[in-house]
mmCIF file of C-alpha atoms in Angstrom:
data_model
loop_
_atom_site.group_PDB
_atom_site.id
_atom_site.type_symbol
_atom_site.label_atom_id
_atom_site.label_comp_id
_atom_site.label_asym_id
_atom_site.label_seq_id
_atom_site.Cartn_x
_atom_site.Cartn_y
_atom_site.Cartn_z
ATOM 1 C CA GLN Y 1324 -6.415 2.052 -23.431
ATOM 2 C CA LEU Y 1325 -3.979 0.731 -20.861
ATOM 3 C CA ALA Y 1326 -0.854 -0.810 -22.315
ATOM 4 C CA LEU Y 1327 0.387 -4.166 -21.097
ATOM 5 C CA ASP Y 1328 3.831 -2.710 -20.421
ATOM 6 C CA GLN Y 1329 2.264 -0.225 -17.954
ATOM 7 C CA VAL Y 1330 0.675 -3.093 -16.016
ATOM 8 C CA LEU Y 1331 3.904 -5.090 -16.049
ATOM 9 C CA ASP Y 1332 5.819 -2.036 -14.866
ATOM 10 C CA ALA Y 1333 3.398 -1.536 -11.956
ATOM 11 C CA VAL Y 1334 3.661 -5.204 -10.962
ATOM 12 C CA CYS Y 1335 7.477 -5.059 -11.123
ATOM 13 C CA GLN Y 1336 7.511 -1.907 -8.979
ATOM 14 C CA ILE Y 1337 5.537 -3.736 -6.313
ATOM 15 C CA GLY Y 1338 8.040 -6.591 -6.410
ATOM 16 C CA GLN Y 1339 10.870 -4.127 -5.900
ATOM 17 C CA ALA Y 1340 8.956 -2.405 -3.095
ATOM 18 C CA ALA Y 1341 8.846 -5.717 -1.213
ATOM 19 C CA MET Y 1342 12.457 -5.035 -0.224
ATOM 20 C CA GLN Y 1343 11.355 -2.066 1.876
ATOM 21 C CA PRO Y 1344 11.787 -2.655 5.608
ATOM 22 C CA ASP Y 1345 8.350 -1.579 6.796
ATOM 23 C CA LEU Y 1346 4.831 -2.572 5.855
ATOM 24 C CA PRO Y 1347 3.316 0.935 5.516
ATOM 25 C CA ALA Y 1348 5.991 1.849 2.942
ATOM 26 C CA LEU Y 1349 5.214 -1.314 0.988
ATOM 27 C CA LEU Y 1350 1.472 -0.597 1.100
ATOM 28 C CA GLU Y 1351 2.062 2.981 -0.085
ATOM 29 C CA SER Y 1352 4.068 1.619 -3.017
ATOM 30 C CA VAL Y 1353 1.193 -0.702 -3.884
ATOM 31 C CA CYS Y 1354 -1.308 2.186 -3.852
ATOM 32 C CA ARG Y 1355 0.982 4.307 -6.033
ATOM 33 C CA ALA Y 1356 1.454 1.417 -8.481
ATOM 34 C CA ALA Y 1357 -2.306 0.829 -8.646
ATOM 35 C CA GLY Y 1358 -2.814 4.550 -9.257
ATOM 36 C CA ARG Y 1359 -0.617 4.365 -12.340
ATOM 37 C CA VAL Y 1360 -2.782 1.699 -13.961
ATOM 38 C CA ILE Y 1361 -6.314 2.435 -12.655
ATOM 39 C CA GLU Y 1362 -8.018 5.807 -12.620
ATOM 40 C CA ALA Y 1363 -9.894 6.214 -9.332
ATOM 41 C CA ASP Y 1364 -10.635 8.743 -6.611
ATOM 42 C CA HIS Y 1365 -9.858 6.372 -3.720
ATOM 43 C CA PHE Y 1366 -7.250 3.652 -3.273
ATOM 44 C CA ALA Y 1367 -7.240 1.555 -0.124
ATOM 45 C CA ILE Y 1368 -5.557 -1.554 1.220
ATOM 46 C CA GLY Y 1369 -7.122 -3.306 4.169
ATOM 47 C CA LEU Y 1370 -5.337 -6.181 5.872
ATOM 48 C CA HIS Y 1371 -7.245 -8.684 7.946
ATOM 49 C CA ASP Y 1372 -6.770 -8.345 11.684
ATOM 50 C CA PRO Y 1373 -8.030 -11.595 13.252
ATOM 51 C CA VAL Y 1374 -7.733 -10.232 16.801
ATOM 52 C CA GLU Y 1375 -10.010 -7.268 16.067
ATOM 53 C CA GLU Y 1376 -12.097 -9.270 13.556
ATOM 54 C CA ALA Y 1377 -11.620 -6.351 11.204
ATOM 55 C CA LEU Y 1378 -10.022 -5.076 8.061
ATOM 56 C CA HIS Y 1379 -7.332 -2.590 9.041
ATOM 57 C CA PHE Y 1380 -6.920 0.079 6.373
ATOM 58 C CA GLU Y 1381 -3.446 1.390 7.198
ATOM 59 C CA VAL Y 1382 -2.851 3.045 3.830
ATOM 60 C CA LEU Y 1383 -5.545 4.802 1.819
ATOM 61 C CA TYR Y 1384 -5.671 7.709 -0.544
ATOM 62 C CA GLU Y 1385 -8.482 10.043 -1.479
ATOM 63 C CA ALA Y 1386 -7.912 12.333 -4.480
ATOM 64 C CA GLY Y 1387 -4.164 11.745 -4.131
ATOM 65 C CA GLU Y 1388 -4.074 12.686 -0.429
ATOM 66 C CA ARG Y 1389 -3.213 10.171 2.269
ATOM 67 C CA ARG Y 1390 -6.016 9.673 4.789
ATOM 68 C CA PRO Y 1391 -5.846 8.464 8.394
ATOM 69 C CA PRO Y 1392 -6.046 4.706 8.946
ATOM 70 C CA PHE Y 1393 -9.276 3.117 10.093
ATOM 71 C CA LEU Y 1394 -10.788 -0.255 10.987
ATOM 72 C CA LEU Y 1395 -13.838 -1.853 9.431
ATOM 73 C CA ARG Y 1396 -15.055 -4.315 12.046
ATOM 74 C CA GLN Y 1397 -17.026 -7.320 10.954
ATOM 75 C CA SER Y 1398 -19.422 -6.870 13.884
ATOM 76 C CA GLU Y 1399 -20.259 -3.343 12.688
ATOM 77 C CA GLY Y 1400 -20.861 -4.411 9.099
ATOM 78 C CA TRP Y 1401 -17.778 -4.048 6.993
ATOM 79 C CA GLY Y 1402 -19.495 -3.333 3.710
ATOM 80 C CA LEU Y 1403 -18.294 -4.117 0.235
ATOM 81 C CA ALA Y 1404 -14.653 -4.548 1.267
ATOM 82 C CA GLY Y 1405 -15.731 -7.127 3.843
ATOM 83 C CA ARG Y 1406 -17.803 -8.885 1.216
ATOM 84 C CA VAL Y 1407 -14.686 -9.176 -0.986
ATOM 85 C CA PHE Y 1408 -12.774 -10.590 1.983
ATOM 86 C CA GLU Y 1409 -15.470 -13.060 3.067
ATOM 87 C CA GLN Y 1410 -16.348 -14.287 -0.423
ATOM 88 C CA GLN Y 1411 -12.679 -14.351 -1.459
ATOM 89 C CA THR Y 1412 -13.545 -12.998 -4.868
ATOM 90 C CA ALA Y 1413 -13.445 -9.709 -6.750
ATOM 91 C CA LEU Y 1414 -16.444 -7.401 -6.631
ATOM 92 C CA LEU Y 1415 -17.185 -4.878 -9.374
ATOM 93 C CA CYS Y 1416 -20.079 -2.492 -8.651
ATOM 94 C CA PRO Y 1417 -20.560 -0.140 -11.621
ATOM 95 C CA ASP Y 1418 -23.257 2.048 -10.034
ATOM 96 C CA LEU Y 1419 -23.549 1.989 -6.260
ATOM 97 C CA LEU Y 1420 -26.520 4.375 -6.220
ATOM 98 C CA ALA Y 1421 -28.547 2.379 -8.724
ATOM 99 C CA ASP Y 1422 -27.812 -0.807 -6.763
ATOM 100 C CA SER Y 1423 -28.516 0.869 -3.373
ATOM 101 C CA LEU Y 1424 -24.998 0.047 -2.176
ATOM 102 C CA ALA Y 1425 -23.526 3.527 -1.661
ATOM 103 C CA GLY Y 1426 -23.696 3.096 2.127
ATOM 104 C CA GLU Y 1427 -21.538 -0.023 1.912
ATOM 105 C CA ALA Y 1428 -18.606 1.655 0.161
ATOM 106 C CA LEU Y 1429 -15.473 2.628 2.055
ATOM 107 C CA PRO Y 1430 -16.215 5.626 4.307
ATOM 108 C CA LEU Y 1431 -14.084 8.163 2.461
ATOM 109 C CA GLY Y 1432 -15.283 11.632 1.498
ATOM 110 C CA GLU Y 1433 -18.416 11.978 -0.606
ATOM 111 C CA ALA Y 1434 -20.331 8.845 -1.496
ATOM 112 C CA PRO Y 1435 -18.733 7.098 -4.473
ATOM 113 C CA ARG Y 1436 -20.633 5.826 -7.503
ATOM 114 C CA SER Y 1437 -18.321 2.924 -8.479
ATOM 115 C CA PHE Y 1438 -16.456 0.318 -6.452
ATOM 116 C CA LEU Y 1439 -13.938 -2.358 -7.401
ATOM 117 C CA GLY Y 1440 -12.390 -4.587 -4.779
ATOM 118 C CA VAL Y 1441 -10.141 -7.623 -5.108
ATOM 119 C CA PRO Y 1442 -8.844 -9.997 -2.464
ATOM 120 C CA LEU Y 1443 -5.195 -10.119 -1.454
ATOM 121 C CA SER Y 1444 -4.583 -13.880 -1.509
ATOM 122 C CA VAL Y 1445 -1.563 -15.955 -0.602
ATOM 123 C CA GLU Y 1446 -1.649 -19.727 -1.010
ATOM 124 C CA GLN Y 1447 -5.463 -19.943 -0.928
ATOM 125 C CA ALA Y 1448 -5.667 -17.672 2.146
ATOM 126 C CA VAL Y 1449 -7.093 -14.165 1.882
ATOM 127 C CA ILE Y 1450 -5.031 -11.703 3.912
ATOM 128 C CA GLY Y 1451 -6.824 -8.513 2.926
ATOM 129 C CA VAL Y 1452 -8.470 -6.401 0.267
ATOM 130 C CA LEU Y 1453 -7.315 -3.916 -2.357
ATOM 131 C CA ALA Y 1454 -10.155 -1.550 -3.245
ATOM 132 C CA VAL Y 1455 -10.702 1.448 -5.498
ATOM 133 C CA GLN Y 1456 -13.677 3.793 -5.655
ATOM 134 C CA SER Y 1457 -14.753 6.548 -8.022
ATOM 135 C CA ALA Y 1458 -17.253 9.396 -7.917
ATOM 136 C CA VAL Y 1459 -18.140 8.467 -11.511
ATOM 137 C CA ALA Y 1460 -20.662 5.744 -12.292
ATOM 138 C CA GLU Y 1461 -19.311 2.851 -14.369
ATOM 139 C CA ALA Y 1462 -15.749 4.043 -13.852
ATOM 140 C CA PHE Y 1463 -14.325 0.516 -13.743
ATOM 141 C CA THR Y 1464 -14.430 -2.210 -16.357
ATOM 142 C CA PRO Y 1465 -13.785 -5.942 -16.332
ATOM 143 C CA THR Y 1466 -10.354 -5.099 -17.768
ATOM 144 C CA ASP Y 1467 -9.698 -2.862 -14.745
ATOM 145 C CA GLN Y 1468 -10.660 -5.812 -12.571
ATOM 146 C CA LEU Y 1469 -8.082 -8.031 -14.289
ATOM 147 C CA VAL Y 1470 -5.440 -5.325 -13.897
ATOM 148 C CA LEU Y 1471 -6.254 -4.806 -10.211
ATOM 149 C CA GLU Y 1472 -6.175 -8.574 -9.654
ATOM 150 C CA ALA Y 1473 -2.651 -8.695 -11.141
ATOM 151 C CA VAL Y 1474 -1.549 -5.838 -8.877
ATOM 152 C CA ALA Y 1475 -3.190 -7.520 -5.855
ATOM 153 C CA SER Y 1476 -1.516 -10.842 -6.589
ATOM 154 C CA GLN Y 1477 1.930 -9.279 -6.606
ATOM 155 C CA ALA Y 1478 1.080 -7.138 -3.565
ATOM 156 C CA ALA Y 1479 -0.110 -10.146 -1.548
ATOM 157 C CA ALA Y 1480 3.082 -12.040 -2.350
ATOM 158 C CA ALA Y 1481 5.200 -9.025 -1.331
ATOM 159 C CA ILE Y 1482 3.249 -8.575 1.930
ATOM 160 C CA ALA Y 1483 3.552 -12.275 2.784
ATOM 161 C CA ASP Y 1484 7.260 -12.251 1.953
ATOM 162 C CA GLN Y 1485 7.836 -9.236 4.166
ATOM 163 C CA GLU Y 1486 5.887 -10.859 7.023
ATOM 164 C CA TYR Y 1487 7.937 -14.051 6.642
ATOM 165 C CA HIS Y 1488 11.221 -12.125 6.814
ATOM 166 C CA ARG Y 1489 10.082 -10.144 9.859
ATOM 167 C CA ALA Y 1490 9.062 -13.342 11.665
ATOM 168 C CA HIS Y 1491 12.398 -14.923 10.730
ATOM 169 C CA GLU Y 1492 14.309 -11.922 12.107
ATOM 170 C CA ARG Y 1493 12.292 -12.093 15.358
ATOM 171 C CA ARG Y 1494 13.190 -15.781 15.739
ATOM 172 C CA ILE Y 1495 16.867 -15.044 15.162
ATOM 173 C CA ALA Y 1496 16.759 -12.229 17.735
ATOM 174 C CA GLN Y 1497 15.129 -14.578 20.255
ATOM 175 C CA LEU Y 1498 17.874 -17.162 19.738
#
């Protein structure tokens, strides 16, 4: 059973990671923090790219190994992660095969059996998705969903804060 202090520690680590100067480093810290509180084969963070009409997965891990970034375009069907983004709500799929949803999981390695995705929301706006997948059916519980939502909340605030500071620095440089 996951202890509350482990969840709080992960959330605090994300807050501290917000001080990092670049977004990929922050996103890596979020994936590592999520990995300490949720057992999964895949961890991925996709940020919405309105120009491409896509979720841009800059940082994702499969079995502990970093994988190349990829885009899930809305026009090409962006699967379960896109559903989380569009519906702005968490999605817990205990058995993707039984529900005929395996083809809608994130395209990483062998087809997963379980999926859990939560929106990254800032002030009522969804900026992306934090998703985990497992090769094991029923790997995630409603408690895991609550934990991942707490991690995503802190991550979204850190991402938004970093974006704000970068925009502020650009304005200062322009002046």
